[in-house]
């Protein structure tokens, strides 16, 4: 049973560029959440998608956007990249309900130069 | 805003001993708490969760204790093994809130 898969594993971009990160949820899960994790810190919630709509959003600017597809997979897009966007981007999936444990992928390490 | 924090950034434990990792939370309305383990280069791995109507929950070699009076959460790992080396995070969630609020993490080091 495949867990949460993310691609790519590593990515290097230049300031001002745009990036798209991808996530396939664990089998049986219909909800996808995205988190940003800076080095040495806990993850910060970006947003959550359910039924192809953004259900809740954290304190991130509009440069961060997402999408969920009918097969429950998801993308995270970041426009106009800043140096401060360098981080590990984690995707987590869960079944419906706010207190369903999140299952995480191994993340995409984004470096902005 | 409200947040979850940890008392100790690093904890060193002798192999075979029990480990206790502590966490303080500030949002008294939080009603669901989770412990995650994150190994180097990997995403967080779910360990155990507890709801606010409980004060103790046990899993395999792990126990979570919740003290709502002092807003304190702890994770106990029995007979610590080298494979337990990781950063441990506690996280909290409000029933009506779909996001988890995470602490900064505690690094557990196992001494041979």
Short mmCIF file of C-alpha atoms in Angstrom, two decimals:
data_model
loop_
_atom_site.label_atom_id
_atom_site.label_comp_id
_atom_site.label_asym_id
_atom_site.label_seq_id
_atom_site.Cartn_x
_atom_site.Cartn_y
_atom_site.Cartn_z
CA UNK A 1 0.00 0.00 0.00
CA UNK A 2 1.71 3.15 -1.22
CA UNK A 3 1.92 5.99 1.23
CA UNK A 4 2.00 9.66 0.36
CA UNK A 5 4.33 10.35 -2.54
CA UNK A 6 5.77 13.72 -3.47
CA UNK A 7 7.73 14.94 -6.45
CA UNK A 8 10.29 16.14 -7.06
CA UNK A 9 12.42 15.35 -4.01
CA UNK A 10 14.73 18.31 -4.54
CA UNK A 11 14.42 21.50 -6.54
CA UNK A 12 16.56 24.57 -7.07
CA UNK A 13 14.97 27.76 -8.38
CA UNK A 14 15.95 31.39 -8.80
CA UNK A 15 14.24 34.34 -7.15
CA UNK A 16 11.18 35.47 -9.08
CA UNK A 17 10.56 32.10 -10.70
CA UNK A 18 7.53 29.91 -10.22
CA UNK A 19 7.44 26.33 -8.94
CA UNK A 20 4.92 23.49 -8.90
CA UNK A 21 5.15 20.65 -6.40
CA UNK A 22 3.10 17.48 -6.67
CA UNK A 23 1.54 15.07 -4.21
CA UNK A 24 -0.32 11.77 -4.42
CA UNK A 25 -2.22 10.89 -1.26
CA UNK A 26 -2.23 7.60 0.57
CA UNK A 27 -4.72 5.11 -0.85
CA UNK A 28 -8.16 5.69 0.64
CA UNK A 29 -7.48 9.29 1.64
CA UNK A 30 -9.41 12.15 0.10
CA UNK A 31 -7.97 15.18 1.90
CA UNK A 32 -4.60 16.77 1.21
CA UNK A 33 -2.79 19.33 3.35
CA UNK A 34 0.38 21.23 2.56
CA UNK A 35 2.92 22.38 5.12
CA UNK A 36 6.13 24.38 4.93
CA UNK A 37 8.97 23.35 7.23
CA UNK A 38 11.96 25.60 7.73
CA UNK A 39 15.16 24.02 8.95
CA UNK A 40 15.02 23.20 12.64
CA UNK A 41 11.39 24.20 13.00
CA UNK A 42 7.99 22.58 13.09
CA UNK A 43 5.82 22.52 9.98
CA UNK A 44 3.60 25.53 9.23
CA UNK A 45 0.17 24.95 7.72
CA UNK A 46 -0.28 26.36 4.22
CA UNK A 47 -3.71 25.04 3.20
CA UNK A 48 -5.92 22.00 2.96
CA UNK A 49 -7.88 20.65 0.00
CA UNK A 50 -10.99 18.55 0.10
CA UNK A 51 -13.39 17.79 -2.75
CA UNK A 52 -11.16 19.81 -5.07
CA UNK A 53 -11.62 22.99 -3.05
CA UNK A 54 -9.44 24.86 -0.57
CA UNK A 55 -11.10 24.14 2.75
CA UNK A 56 -8.83 26.12 5.02
CA UNK A 57 -5.79 28.33 4.63
CA UNK A 58 -2.97 29.28 6.93
CA UNK A 59 -1.10 32.55 7.12
CA UNK A 60 0.55 32.43 3.70
CA UNK A 61 0.37 35.04 0.92
CA UNK A 62 -1.57 34.60 -2.29
CA UNK A 63 1.68 33.67 -4.04
CA UNK A 64 0.97 30.23 -2.61
CA UNK A 65 -1.86 28.48 -4.42
CA UNK A 66 -2.97 24.94 -4.89
CA UNK A 67 -5.19 22.55 -6.68
CA UNK A 68 -6.73 19.16 -6.04
CA UNK A 69 -7.67 16.84 -8.86
CA UNK A 70 -10.57 14.37 -9.07
CA UNK A 71 -8.20 11.51 -8.17
CA UNK A 72 -7.38 13.42 -4.93
CA UNK A 73 -3.82 14.23 -5.97
CA UNK A 74 -2.72 17.79 -5.41
CA UNK A 75 -0.33 20.49 -6.55
CA UNK A 76 1.23 23.37 -4.68
CA UNK A 77 2.22 26.38 -6.75
CA UNK A 78 4.42 29.20 -5.55
CA UNK A 79 4.83 32.31 -7.70
CA UNK A 80 7.46 35.05 -7.54
CA UNK A 81 9.78 32.98 -5.39
CA UNK A 82 11.66 34.67 -2.56
CA UNK A 83 14.81 33.49 -0.81
CA UNK A 84 12.67 32.95 2.29
CA UNK A 85 10.60 30.36 0.46
CA UNK A 86 13.50 27.95 0.75
CA UNK A 87 12.19 25.11 2.90
CA UNK A 88 10.96 21.54 2.98
CA UNK A 89 7.43 21.37 1.61
CA UNK A 90 5.42 18.54 3.08
CA UNK A 91 2.23 17.05 1.76
CA UNK A 92 -0.04 15.12 4.12
CA UNK A 93 -3.18 13.16 3.41
CA UNK A 94 -6.01 12.06 5.62
CA UNK A 95 -9.53 10.76 5.44
CA UNK A 96 -12.42 13.16 6.00
CA UNK A 97 -12.88 14.79 9.38
CA UNK A 98 -10.76 17.35 11.23
CA UNK A 99 -9.24 14.86 13.69
CA UNK A 100 -8.08 12.24 11.26
CA UNK A 101 -4.31 11.61 11.66
CA UNK A 102 -2.21 13.08 8.90
CA UNK A 103 0.11 10.82 6.93
CA UNK A 104 3.07 12.68 5.47
CA UNK A 105 5.22 12.26 2.43
CA UNK A 106 8.98 12.78 2.62
CA UNK A 107 8.67 16.27 1.21
CA UNK A 108 10.21 18.38 -1.52
CA UNK A 109 13.32 20.33 -0.58
CA UNK A 110 13.09 23.69 -2.35
CA UNK A 111 16.13 25.93 -2.52
CA UNK A 112 15.72 29.46 -3.88
CA UNK A 113 18.91 31.21 -4.92
CA UNK B 1 -1.46 33.53 18.22
CA UNK B 2 -1.76 30.42 20.35
CA UNK B 3 0.97 27.87 19.86
CA UNK B 4 2.42 24.60 21.01
CA UNK B 5 5.92 24.62 22.43
CA UNK B 6 8.45 22.17 23.84
CA UNK B 7 10.49 22.45 27.03
CA UNK B 8 13.71 20.78 25.82
CA UNK B 9 15.25 21.08 22.37
CA UNK B 10 17.58 18.07 22.86
CA UNK B 11 17.25 14.97 25.01
CA UNK B 12 20.02 12.37 25.44
CA UNK B 13 18.99 8.97 26.74
CA UNK B 14 20.90 5.75 27.38
CA UNK B 15 19.86 2.88 25.16
CA UNK B 16 17.39 0.71 27.04
CA UNK B 17 16.21 3.49 29.35
CA UNK B 18 12.83 5.16 29.12
CA UNK B 19 12.50 8.54 27.39
CA UNK B 20 10.09 11.30 28.33
CA UNK B 21 9.50 14.16 25.92
CA UNK B 22 7.44 17.09 27.16
CA UNK B 23 5.25 19.62 25.43
CA UNK B 24 3.30 22.65 26.63
CA UNK B 25 0.30 24.00 24.79
CA UNK B 26 -1.39 27.32 25.30
CA UNK B 27 -4.76 26.95 23.60
CA UNK B 28 -7.15 25.61 26.23
CA UNK B 29 -9.76 25.02 23.53
CA UNK B 30 -7.59 22.46 21.72
CA UNK B 31 -9.14 19.04 21.98
CA UNK B 32 -6.91 16.80 19.90
CA UNK B 33 -3.18 16.23 20.25
CA UNK B 34 -0.73 14.23 18.19
CA UNK B 35 2.89 13.15 18.49
CA UNK B 36 5.00 12.79 15.37
CA UNK B 37 8.50 11.43 14.84
CA UNK B 38 10.67 12.86 12.10
CA UNK B 39 13.87 11.13 11.03
CA UNK B 40 16.49 12.94 9.03
CA UNK B 41 15.45 13.37 5.40
CA UNK B 42 11.95 12.04 5.97
CA UNK B 43 8.50 13.41 6.59
CA UNK B 44 6.86 13.30 10.02
CA UNK B 45 5.58 9.87 11.03
CA UNK B 46 2.45 9.53 13.16
CA UNK B 47 3.17 7.95 16.56
CA UNK B 48 0.11 8.35 18.72
CA UNK B 49 -2.79 10.73 19.33
CA UNK B 50 -5.05 11.58 22.22
CA UNK B 51 -8.32 13.46 22.57
CA UNK B 52 -9.03 15.90 25.35
CA UNK B 53 -11.57 13.60 27.00
CA UNK B 54 -8.71 11.25 27.87
CA UNK B 55 -5.65 11.70 30.08
CA UNK B 56 -3.64 8.67 28.98
CA UNK B 57 -3.29 6.53 25.93
CA UNK B 58 -0.90 3.67 25.27
CA UNK B 59 0.53 2.27 22.08
CA UNK B 60 3.37 -0.09 21.32
CA UNK B 61 6.23 1.05 23.62
CA UNK B 62 4.75 4.56 23.74
CA UNK B 63 2.41 6.31 26.15
CA UNK B 64 0.96 9.79 25.83
CA UNK B 65 -0.18 11.67 28.91
CA UNK B 66 -2.38 14.74 28.81
CA UNK B 67 -2.75 17.11 31.75
CA UNK B 68 -5.36 19.69 30.82
CA UNK B 69 -5.07 21.49 34.14
CA UNK B 70 -1.55 22.67 33.35
CA UNK B 71 -1.85 22.31 29.56
CA UNK B 72 0.92 19.75 29.35
CA UNK B 73 1.46 16.81 27.07
CA UNK B 74 4.17 14.16 27.32
CA UNK B 75 5.38 11.23 25.27
CA UNK B 76 6.97 8.31 27.05
CA UNK B 77 9.02 5.80 25.08
CA UNK B 78 9.82 2.57 26.87
CA UNK B 79 13.16 0.78 26.44
CA UNK B 80 14.56 3.35 24.03
CA UNK B 81 16.29 1.89 20.99
CA UNK B 82 18.76 3.38 18.47
CA UNK B 83 15.93 3.53 15.93
CA UNK B 84 14.10 5.98 18.19
CA UNK B 85 16.66 8.66 17.36
CA UNK B 86 14.72 11.44 15.67
CA UNK B 87 13.07 14.80 16.23
CA UNK B 88 9.75 14.51 18.03
CA UNK B 89 6.95 17.02 17.52
CA UNK B 90 3.75 17.53 19.37
CA UNK B 91 0.85 19.16 17.55
CA UNK B 92 -2.57 20.38 18.55
CA UNK B 93 -5.83 20.77 16.74
CA UNK B 94 -9.18 22.36 17.45
CA UNK B 95 -12.16 20.22 16.57
CA UNK B 96 -13.45 22.87 14.19
CA UNK B 97 -10.04 23.68 12.80
CA UNK B 98 -8.49 21.60 10.07
CA UNK B 99 -4.92 22.74 10.63
CA UNK B 100 -2.39 21.35 13.06
CA UNK B 101 -0.31 23.75 15.14
CA UNK B 102 3.15 22.35 15.75
CA UNK B 103 5.87 22.93 18.28
CA UNK B 104 9.52 23.37 17.35
CA UNK B 105 10.50 19.77 18.14
CA UNK B 106 12.76 17.86 20.53
CA UNK B 107 15.76 15.97 19.21
CA UNK B 108 16.14 12.60 20.90
CA UNK B 109 19.69 11.23 20.99
CA UNK B 110 20.33 7.64 22.02
CA UNK B 111 23.62 6.92 23.78
CA UNK B 112 25.00 3.38 23.28
#
